[in-house]
mmCIF file of C-alpha atoms and ligand atoms in Angstrom:
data_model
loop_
_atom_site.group_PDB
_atom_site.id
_atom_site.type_symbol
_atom_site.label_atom_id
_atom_site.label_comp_id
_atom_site.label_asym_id
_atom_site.label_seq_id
_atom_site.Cartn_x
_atom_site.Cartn_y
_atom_site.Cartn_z
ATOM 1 C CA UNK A 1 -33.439 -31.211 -26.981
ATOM 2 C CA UNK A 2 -33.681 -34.632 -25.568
ATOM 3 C CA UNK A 3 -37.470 -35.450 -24.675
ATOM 4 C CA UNK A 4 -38.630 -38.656 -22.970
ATOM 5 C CA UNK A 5 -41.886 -39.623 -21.828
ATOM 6 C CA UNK A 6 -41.861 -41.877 -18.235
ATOM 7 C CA UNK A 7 -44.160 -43.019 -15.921
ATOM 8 C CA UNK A 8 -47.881 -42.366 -16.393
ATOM 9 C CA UNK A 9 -47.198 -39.834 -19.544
ATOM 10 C CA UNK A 10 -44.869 -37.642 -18.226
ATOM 11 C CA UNK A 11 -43.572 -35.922 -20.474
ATOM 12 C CA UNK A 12 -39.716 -34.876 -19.224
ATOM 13 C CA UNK A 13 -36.605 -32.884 -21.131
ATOM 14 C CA UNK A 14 -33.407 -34.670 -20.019
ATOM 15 C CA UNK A 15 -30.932 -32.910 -19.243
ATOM 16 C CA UNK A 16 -27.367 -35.190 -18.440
ATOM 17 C CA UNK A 17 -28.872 -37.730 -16.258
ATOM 18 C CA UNK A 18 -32.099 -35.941 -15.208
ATOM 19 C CA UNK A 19 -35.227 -35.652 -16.085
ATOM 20 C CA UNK A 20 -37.146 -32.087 -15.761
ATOM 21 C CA UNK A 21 -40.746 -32.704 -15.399
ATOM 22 C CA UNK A 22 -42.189 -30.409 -18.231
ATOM 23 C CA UNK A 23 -45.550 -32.494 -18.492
ATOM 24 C CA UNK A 24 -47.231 -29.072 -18.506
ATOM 25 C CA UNK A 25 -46.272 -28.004 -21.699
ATOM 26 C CA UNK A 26 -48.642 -30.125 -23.322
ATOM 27 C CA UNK A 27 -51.386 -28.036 -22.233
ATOM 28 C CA UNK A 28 -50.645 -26.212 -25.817
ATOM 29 C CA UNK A 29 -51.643 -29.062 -27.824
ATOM 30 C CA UNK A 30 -54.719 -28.514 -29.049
ATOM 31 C CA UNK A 31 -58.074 -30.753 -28.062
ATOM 32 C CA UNK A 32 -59.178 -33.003 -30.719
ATOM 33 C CA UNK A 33 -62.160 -35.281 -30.962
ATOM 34 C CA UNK A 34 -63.708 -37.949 -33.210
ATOM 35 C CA UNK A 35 -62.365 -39.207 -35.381
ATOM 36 C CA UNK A 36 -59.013 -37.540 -33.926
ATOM 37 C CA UNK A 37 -56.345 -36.996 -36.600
ATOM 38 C CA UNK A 38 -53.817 -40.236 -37.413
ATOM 39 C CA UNK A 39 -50.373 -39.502 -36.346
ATOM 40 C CA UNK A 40 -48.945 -37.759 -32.807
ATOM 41 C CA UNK A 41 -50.226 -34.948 -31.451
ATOM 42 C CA UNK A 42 -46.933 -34.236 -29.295
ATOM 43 C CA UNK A 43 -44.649 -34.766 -32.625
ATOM 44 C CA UNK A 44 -46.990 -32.796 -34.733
ATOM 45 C CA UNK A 45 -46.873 -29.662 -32.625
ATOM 46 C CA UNK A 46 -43.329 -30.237 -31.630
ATOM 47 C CA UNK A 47 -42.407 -26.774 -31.972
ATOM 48 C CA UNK A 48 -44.579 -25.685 -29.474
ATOM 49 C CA UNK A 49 -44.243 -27.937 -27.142
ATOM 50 C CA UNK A 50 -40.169 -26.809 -26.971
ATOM 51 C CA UNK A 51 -41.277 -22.993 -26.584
ATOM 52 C CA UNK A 52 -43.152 -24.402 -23.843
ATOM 53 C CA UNK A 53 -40.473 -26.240 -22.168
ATOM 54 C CA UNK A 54 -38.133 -23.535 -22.472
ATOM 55 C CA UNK A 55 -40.382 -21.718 -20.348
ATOM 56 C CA UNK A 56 -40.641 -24.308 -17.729
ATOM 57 C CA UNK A 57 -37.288 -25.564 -17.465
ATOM 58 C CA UNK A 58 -36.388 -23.631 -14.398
ATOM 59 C CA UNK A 59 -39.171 -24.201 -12.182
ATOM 60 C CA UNK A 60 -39.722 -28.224 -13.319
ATOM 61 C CA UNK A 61 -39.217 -30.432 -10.617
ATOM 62 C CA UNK A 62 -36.172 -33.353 -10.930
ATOM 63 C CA UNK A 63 -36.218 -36.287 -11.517
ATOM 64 C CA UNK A 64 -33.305 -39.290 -11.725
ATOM 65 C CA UNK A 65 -33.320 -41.039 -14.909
ATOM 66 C CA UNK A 66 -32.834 -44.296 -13.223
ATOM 67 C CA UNK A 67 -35.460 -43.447 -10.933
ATOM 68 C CA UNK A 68 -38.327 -43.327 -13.278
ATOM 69 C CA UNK A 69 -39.820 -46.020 -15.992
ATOM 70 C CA UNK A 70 -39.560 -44.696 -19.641
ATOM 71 C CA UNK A 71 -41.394 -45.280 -22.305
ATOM 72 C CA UNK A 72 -41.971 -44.992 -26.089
ATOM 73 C CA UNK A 73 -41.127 -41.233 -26.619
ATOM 74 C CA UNK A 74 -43.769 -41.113 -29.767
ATOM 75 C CA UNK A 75 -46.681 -42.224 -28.191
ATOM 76 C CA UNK A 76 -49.298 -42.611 -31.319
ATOM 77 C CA UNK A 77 -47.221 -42.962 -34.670
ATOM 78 C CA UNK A 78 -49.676 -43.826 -37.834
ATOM 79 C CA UNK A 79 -47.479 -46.451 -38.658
ATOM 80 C CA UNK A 80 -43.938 -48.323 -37.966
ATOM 81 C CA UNK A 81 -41.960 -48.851 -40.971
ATOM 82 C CA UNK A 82 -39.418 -51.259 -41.033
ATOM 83 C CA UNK A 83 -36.465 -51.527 -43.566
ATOM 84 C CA UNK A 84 -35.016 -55.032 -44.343
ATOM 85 C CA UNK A 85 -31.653 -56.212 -45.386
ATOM 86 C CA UNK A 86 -30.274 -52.942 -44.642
ATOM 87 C CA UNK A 87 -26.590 -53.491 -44.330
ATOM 88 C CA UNK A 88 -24.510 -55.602 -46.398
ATOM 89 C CA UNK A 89 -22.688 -56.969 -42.825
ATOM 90 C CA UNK A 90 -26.285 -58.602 -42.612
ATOM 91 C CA UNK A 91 -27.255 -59.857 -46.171
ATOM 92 C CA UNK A 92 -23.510 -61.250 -45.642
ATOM 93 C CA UNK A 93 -24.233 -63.223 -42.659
ATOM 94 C CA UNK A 94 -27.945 -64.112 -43.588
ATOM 95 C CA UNK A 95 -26.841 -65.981 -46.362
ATOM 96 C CA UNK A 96 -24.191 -67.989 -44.354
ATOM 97 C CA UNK A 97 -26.947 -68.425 -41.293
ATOM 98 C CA UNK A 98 -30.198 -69.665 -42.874
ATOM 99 C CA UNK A 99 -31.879 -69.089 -39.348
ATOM 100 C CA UNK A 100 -32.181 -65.335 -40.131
ATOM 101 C CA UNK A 101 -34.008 -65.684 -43.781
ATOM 102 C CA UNK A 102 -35.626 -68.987 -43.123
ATOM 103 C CA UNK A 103 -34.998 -69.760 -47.153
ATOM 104 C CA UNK A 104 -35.973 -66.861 -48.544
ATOM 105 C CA UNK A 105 -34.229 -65.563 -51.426
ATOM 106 C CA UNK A 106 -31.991 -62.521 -50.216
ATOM 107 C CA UNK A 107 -31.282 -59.884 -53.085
ATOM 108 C CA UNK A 108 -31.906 -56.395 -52.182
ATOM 109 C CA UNK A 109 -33.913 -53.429 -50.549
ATOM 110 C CA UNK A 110 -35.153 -52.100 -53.743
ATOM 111 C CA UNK A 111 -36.716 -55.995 -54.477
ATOM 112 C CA UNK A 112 -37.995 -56.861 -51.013
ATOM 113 C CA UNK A 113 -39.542 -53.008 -49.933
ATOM 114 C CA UNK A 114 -40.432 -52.173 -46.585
ATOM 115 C CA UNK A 115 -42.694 -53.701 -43.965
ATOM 116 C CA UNK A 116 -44.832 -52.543 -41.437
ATOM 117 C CA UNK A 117 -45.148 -53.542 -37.689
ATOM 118 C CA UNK A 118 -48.269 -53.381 -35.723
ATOM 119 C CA UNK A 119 -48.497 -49.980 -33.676
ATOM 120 C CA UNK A 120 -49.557 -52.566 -30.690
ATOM 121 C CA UNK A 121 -46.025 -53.498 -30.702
ATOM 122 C CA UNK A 122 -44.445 -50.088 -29.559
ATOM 123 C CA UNK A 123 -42.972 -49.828 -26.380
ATOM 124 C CA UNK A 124 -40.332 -47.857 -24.031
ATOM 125 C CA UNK A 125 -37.215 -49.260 -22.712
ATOM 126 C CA UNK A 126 -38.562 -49.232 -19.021
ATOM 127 C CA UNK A 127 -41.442 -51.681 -20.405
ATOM 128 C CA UNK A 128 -39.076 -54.695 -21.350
ATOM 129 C CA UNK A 129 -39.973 -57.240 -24.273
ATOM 130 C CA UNK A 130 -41.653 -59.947 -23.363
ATOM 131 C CA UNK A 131 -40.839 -62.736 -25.997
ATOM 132 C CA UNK A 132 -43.763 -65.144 -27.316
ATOM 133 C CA UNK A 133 -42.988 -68.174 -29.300
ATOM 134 C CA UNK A 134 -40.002 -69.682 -27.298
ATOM 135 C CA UNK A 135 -39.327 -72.362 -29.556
ATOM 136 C CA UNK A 136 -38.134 -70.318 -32.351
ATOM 137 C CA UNK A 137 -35.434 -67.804 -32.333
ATOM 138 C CA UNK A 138 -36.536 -64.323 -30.742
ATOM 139 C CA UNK A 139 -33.367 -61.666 -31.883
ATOM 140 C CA UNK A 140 -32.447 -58.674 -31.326
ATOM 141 C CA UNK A 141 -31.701 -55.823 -33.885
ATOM 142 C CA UNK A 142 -30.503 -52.915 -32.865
ATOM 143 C CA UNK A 143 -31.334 -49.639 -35.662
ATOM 144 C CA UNK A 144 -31.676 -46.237 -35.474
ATOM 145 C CA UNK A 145 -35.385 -44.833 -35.408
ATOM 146 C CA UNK A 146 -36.418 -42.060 -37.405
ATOM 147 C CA UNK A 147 -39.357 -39.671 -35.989
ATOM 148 C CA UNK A 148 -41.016 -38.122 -38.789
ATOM 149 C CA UNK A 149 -41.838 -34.362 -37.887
ATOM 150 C CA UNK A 150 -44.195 -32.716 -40.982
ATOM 151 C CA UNK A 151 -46.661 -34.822 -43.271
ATOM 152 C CA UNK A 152 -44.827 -35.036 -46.632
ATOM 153 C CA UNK A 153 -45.404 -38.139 -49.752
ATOM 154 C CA UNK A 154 -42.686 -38.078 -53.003
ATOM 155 C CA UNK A 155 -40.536 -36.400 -50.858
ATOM 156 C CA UNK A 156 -36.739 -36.233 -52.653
ATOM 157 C CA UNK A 157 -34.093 -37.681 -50.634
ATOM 158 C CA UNK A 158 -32.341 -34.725 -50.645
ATOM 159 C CA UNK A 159 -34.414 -32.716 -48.653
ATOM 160 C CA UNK A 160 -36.105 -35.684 -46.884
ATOM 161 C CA UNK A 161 -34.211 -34.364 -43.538
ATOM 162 C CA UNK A 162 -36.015 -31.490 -43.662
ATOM 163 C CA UNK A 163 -39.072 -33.600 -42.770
ATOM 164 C CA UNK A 164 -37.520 -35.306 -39.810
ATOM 165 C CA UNK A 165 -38.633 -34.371 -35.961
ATOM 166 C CA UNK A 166 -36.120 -36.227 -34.143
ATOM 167 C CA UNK A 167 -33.967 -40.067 -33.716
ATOM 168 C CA UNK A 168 -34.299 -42.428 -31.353
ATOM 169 C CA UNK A 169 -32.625 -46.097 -30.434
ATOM 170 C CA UNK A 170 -35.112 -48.992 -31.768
ATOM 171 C CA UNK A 171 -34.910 -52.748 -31.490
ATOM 172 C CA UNK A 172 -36.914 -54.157 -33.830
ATOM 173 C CA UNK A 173 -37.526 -57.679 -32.399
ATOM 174 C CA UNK A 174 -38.203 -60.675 -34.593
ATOM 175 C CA UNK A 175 -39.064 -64.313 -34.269
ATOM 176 C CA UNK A 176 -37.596 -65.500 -36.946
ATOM 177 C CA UNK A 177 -39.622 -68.312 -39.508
ATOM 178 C CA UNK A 178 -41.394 -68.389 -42.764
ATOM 179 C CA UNK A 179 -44.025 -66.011 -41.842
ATOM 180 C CA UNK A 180 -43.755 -62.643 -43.684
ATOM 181 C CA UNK A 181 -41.956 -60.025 -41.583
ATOM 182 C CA UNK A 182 -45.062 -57.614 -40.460
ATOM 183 C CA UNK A 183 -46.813 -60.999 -38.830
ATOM 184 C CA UNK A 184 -43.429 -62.112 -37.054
ATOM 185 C CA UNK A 185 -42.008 -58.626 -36.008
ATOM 186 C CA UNK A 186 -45.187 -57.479 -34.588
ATOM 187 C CA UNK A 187 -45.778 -59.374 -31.310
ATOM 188 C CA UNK A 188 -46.422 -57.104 -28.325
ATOM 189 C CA UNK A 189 -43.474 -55.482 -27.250
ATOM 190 C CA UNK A 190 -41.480 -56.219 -30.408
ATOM 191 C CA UNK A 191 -40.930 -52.203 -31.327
ATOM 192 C CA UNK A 192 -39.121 -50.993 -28.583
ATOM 193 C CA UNK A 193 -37.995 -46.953 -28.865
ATOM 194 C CA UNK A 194 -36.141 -45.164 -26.438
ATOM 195 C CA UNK A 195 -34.606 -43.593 -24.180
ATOM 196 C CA UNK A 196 -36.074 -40.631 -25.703
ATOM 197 C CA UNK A 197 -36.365 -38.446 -28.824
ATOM 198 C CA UNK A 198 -33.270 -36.290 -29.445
ATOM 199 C CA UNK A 199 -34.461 -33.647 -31.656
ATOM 200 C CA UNK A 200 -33.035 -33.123 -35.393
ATOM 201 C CA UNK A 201 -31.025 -30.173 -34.482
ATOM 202 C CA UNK A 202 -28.800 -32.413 -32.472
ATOM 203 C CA UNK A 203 -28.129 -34.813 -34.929
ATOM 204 C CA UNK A 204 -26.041 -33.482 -37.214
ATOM 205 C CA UNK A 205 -25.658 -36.543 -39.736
ATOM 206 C CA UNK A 206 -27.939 -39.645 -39.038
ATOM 207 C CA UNK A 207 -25.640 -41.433 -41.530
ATOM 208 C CA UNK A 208 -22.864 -41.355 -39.782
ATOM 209 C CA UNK A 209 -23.543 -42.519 -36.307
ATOM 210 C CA UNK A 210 -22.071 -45.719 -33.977
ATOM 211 C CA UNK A 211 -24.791 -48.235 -33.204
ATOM 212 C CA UNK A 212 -24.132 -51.154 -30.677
ATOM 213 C CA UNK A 213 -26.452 -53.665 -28.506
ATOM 214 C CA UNK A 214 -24.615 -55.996 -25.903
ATOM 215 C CA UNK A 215 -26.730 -58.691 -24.509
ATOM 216 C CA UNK A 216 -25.712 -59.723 -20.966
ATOM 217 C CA UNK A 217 -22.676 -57.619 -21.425
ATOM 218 C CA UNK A 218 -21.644 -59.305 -24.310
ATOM 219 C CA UNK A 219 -21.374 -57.205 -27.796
ATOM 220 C CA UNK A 220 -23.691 -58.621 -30.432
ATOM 221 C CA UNK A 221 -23.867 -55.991 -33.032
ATOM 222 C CA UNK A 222 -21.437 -52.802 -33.441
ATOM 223 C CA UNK A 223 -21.488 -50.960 -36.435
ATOM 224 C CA UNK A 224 -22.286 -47.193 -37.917
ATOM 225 C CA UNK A 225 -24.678 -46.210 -39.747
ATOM 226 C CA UNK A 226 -22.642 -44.767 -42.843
ATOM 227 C CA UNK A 227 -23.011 -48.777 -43.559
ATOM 228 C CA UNK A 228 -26.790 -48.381 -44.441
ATOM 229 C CA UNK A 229 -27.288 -49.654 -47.638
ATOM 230 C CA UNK A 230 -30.128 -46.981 -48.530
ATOM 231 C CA UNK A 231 -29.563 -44.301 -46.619
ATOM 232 C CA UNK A 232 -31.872 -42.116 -43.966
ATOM 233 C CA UNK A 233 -32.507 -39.717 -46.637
ATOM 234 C CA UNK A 234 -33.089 -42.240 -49.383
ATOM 235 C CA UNK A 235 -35.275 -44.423 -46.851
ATOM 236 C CA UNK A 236 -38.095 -41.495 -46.602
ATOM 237 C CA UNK A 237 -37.653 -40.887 -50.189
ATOM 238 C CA UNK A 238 -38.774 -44.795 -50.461
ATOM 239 C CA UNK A 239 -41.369 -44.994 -47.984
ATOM 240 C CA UNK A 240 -43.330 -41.514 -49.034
ATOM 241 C CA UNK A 241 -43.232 -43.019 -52.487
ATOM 242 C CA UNK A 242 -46.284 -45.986 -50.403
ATOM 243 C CA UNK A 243 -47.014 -43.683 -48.018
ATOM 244 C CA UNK A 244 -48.279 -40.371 -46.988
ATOM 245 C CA UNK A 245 -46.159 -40.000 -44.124
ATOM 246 C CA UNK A 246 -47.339 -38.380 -40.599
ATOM 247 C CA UNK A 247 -45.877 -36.899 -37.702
ATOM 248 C CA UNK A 248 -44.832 -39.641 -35.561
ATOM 249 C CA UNK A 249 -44.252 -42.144 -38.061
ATOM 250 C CA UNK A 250 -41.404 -44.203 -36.880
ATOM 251 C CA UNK A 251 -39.089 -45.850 -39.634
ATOM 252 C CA UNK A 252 -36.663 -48.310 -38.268
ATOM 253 C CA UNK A 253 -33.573 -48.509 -40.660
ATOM 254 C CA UNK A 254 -31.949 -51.510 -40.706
ATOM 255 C CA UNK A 255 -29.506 -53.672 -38.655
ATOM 256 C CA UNK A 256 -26.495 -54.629 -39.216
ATOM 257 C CA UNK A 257 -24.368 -58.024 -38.565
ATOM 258 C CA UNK A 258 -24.804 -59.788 -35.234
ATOM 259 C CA UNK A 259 -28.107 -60.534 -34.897
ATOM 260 C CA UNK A 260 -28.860 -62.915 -32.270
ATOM 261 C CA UNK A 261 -31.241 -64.875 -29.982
ATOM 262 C CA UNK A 262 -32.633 -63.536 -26.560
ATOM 263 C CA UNK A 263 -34.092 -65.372 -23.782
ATOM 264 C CA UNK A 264 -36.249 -64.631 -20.685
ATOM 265 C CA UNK A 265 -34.062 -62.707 -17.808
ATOM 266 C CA UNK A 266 -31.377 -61.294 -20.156
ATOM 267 C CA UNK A 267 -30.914 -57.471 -20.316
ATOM 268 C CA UNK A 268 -30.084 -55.324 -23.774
ATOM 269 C CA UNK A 269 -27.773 -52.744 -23.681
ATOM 270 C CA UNK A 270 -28.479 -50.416 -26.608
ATOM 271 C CA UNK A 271 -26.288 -47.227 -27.859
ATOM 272 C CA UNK A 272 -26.533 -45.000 -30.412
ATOM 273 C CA UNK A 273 -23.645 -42.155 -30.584
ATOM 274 C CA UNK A 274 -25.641 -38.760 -30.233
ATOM 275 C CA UNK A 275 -28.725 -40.137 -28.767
ATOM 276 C CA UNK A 276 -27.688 -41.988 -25.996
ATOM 277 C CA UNK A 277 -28.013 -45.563 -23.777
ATOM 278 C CA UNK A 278 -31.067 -47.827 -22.947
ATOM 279 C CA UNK A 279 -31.569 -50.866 -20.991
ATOM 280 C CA UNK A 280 -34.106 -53.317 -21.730
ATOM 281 C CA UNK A 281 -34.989 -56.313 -20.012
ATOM 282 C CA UNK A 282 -36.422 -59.554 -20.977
ATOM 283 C CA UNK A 283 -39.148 -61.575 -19.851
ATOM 284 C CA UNK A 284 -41.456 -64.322 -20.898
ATOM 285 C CA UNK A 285 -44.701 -63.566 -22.142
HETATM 286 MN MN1 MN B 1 -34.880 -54.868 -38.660
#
């Protein structure tokens, strides 16, 4: 299944280039109230919310994708985890382009860990990025976005799938400098997650997927992500070794080569094979 959310928290199941308006499924989600539970409720009680759709698929009104605004599919993730140096396409061309590390000392994922960005940060592709600090270099990285489905810590990589809800596209923005990465990657609108959530049955190997961004129609970055230096599996296996991770939690895995600057009134093309296509605009702050 392929759910977005759109509008004022509609909640839709998109079906080719439709949405079905399914918002009334959520009435199974159970009422919570101080201090209400970290994570999503949606992604935590995913499996009811599909029964539910199922039900209401052939009475749900339409709607045209390009007709509505959408946004962040996960809605209240605990936390965004970001991989760095990811791909050995972009260690390669951060050591040749200094403007990516900013001097840093580039060795490896198992040296450097993870980071986290701000949940203030998340948005959907119909909410554009809105880039602060114009004097430095504001780029683009296009990754795919694991959903985390079931709370699970020290889980093995081999069965970390098992623990996955769904994938989305994500851009994790960055100004680049000589801040550490969870102060520079967090400005507002620097997660962005869309079009929507494809669910883990769909997917059948999130390591072997194309990933591309074009910028203006131009291709910046175009890779797969059988390039991922660790892995999807091996990723959760690293981050619930930190973290208790919740449903919701959004890990971003990586880019690859072609990272690059964007500016005020471009537009981002994203792709991910399996998942789909999302357009994001750019504006200043
Ligand atoms: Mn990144």
């Amino acid at each position: 299944m392929k759910i977005c959310r759109y509008d004022n928290d509609r909640l839709g199941l998109v079906l080719g280039d439709e949405a079905r308006d399914v918002t009334a499924a959520l009435a199974v989600l159970p009422s919570v109230s101080w201090p209400v539970p970290l994570g999503d409720l949606m992604i935590a009680n995913l499996g009811a919310i599909m029964t539910a759709v199922e039900k209401l698929i052939s009475e749900a009104p339409v709607k045209e994708i390009s007709d509505v605004q959408l946004r962040s599919p996960v809605a209240n993730p605990s936390k965004i985890i970001g991989a760095p140096i990811n791909y050995q396409t972009h260690i390669d061309e951060s050591i040749i382009d200094d403007g990516i590390v900013s001097q840093r000392k580039i060795s490896h994922i198992s040296d450097w860990g993870l980071f986290l960005k701000a949940n203030t940060s998340l948005v959907g592709p119909g909410d554009g990025v809105a880039v602060q600090f114009i004097e430095a270099r504001n780029d683009h990285e296009v990754e795919l976005a694991v959903v985390i489905g079931k709370a699970c810590t020290h889980v093995s990589g081999e069965n970390a799938l098992d623990y996955v809800a769904g994938y989305a596209i994500g851009l994790d923005m960055t100004t680049r400098g000589k801040e550490l990465q969870s102060f520079r990657k967090s400005s507002d609108s620097y997660a962005v997650i869309g079009p929507w959530l494809v669910t883990a049955d769909e997917i059948n190997d999130p390591n072997n997927l194309d990933l591309r961004i074009s910028v203006n129609g131009e291709v910046r970055q175009d890779s797969n992500t059988r390039d991922l230096v660790y892995d999807v599996g091996r990723l959760i296996e690293y981050a619930s070794e930190r973290y208790t991770l919740l449903p919701g939690d959004i890990i971003m895995t990586g880019t690859p080569d072609g990272v690059g600057p964007v500016e005020p009134g471009d537009v981002m093309t994203a792709e991910i094979e399996n998942i789909g296509v999302m357009e994001v605009a750019v504006r200043a702050a």
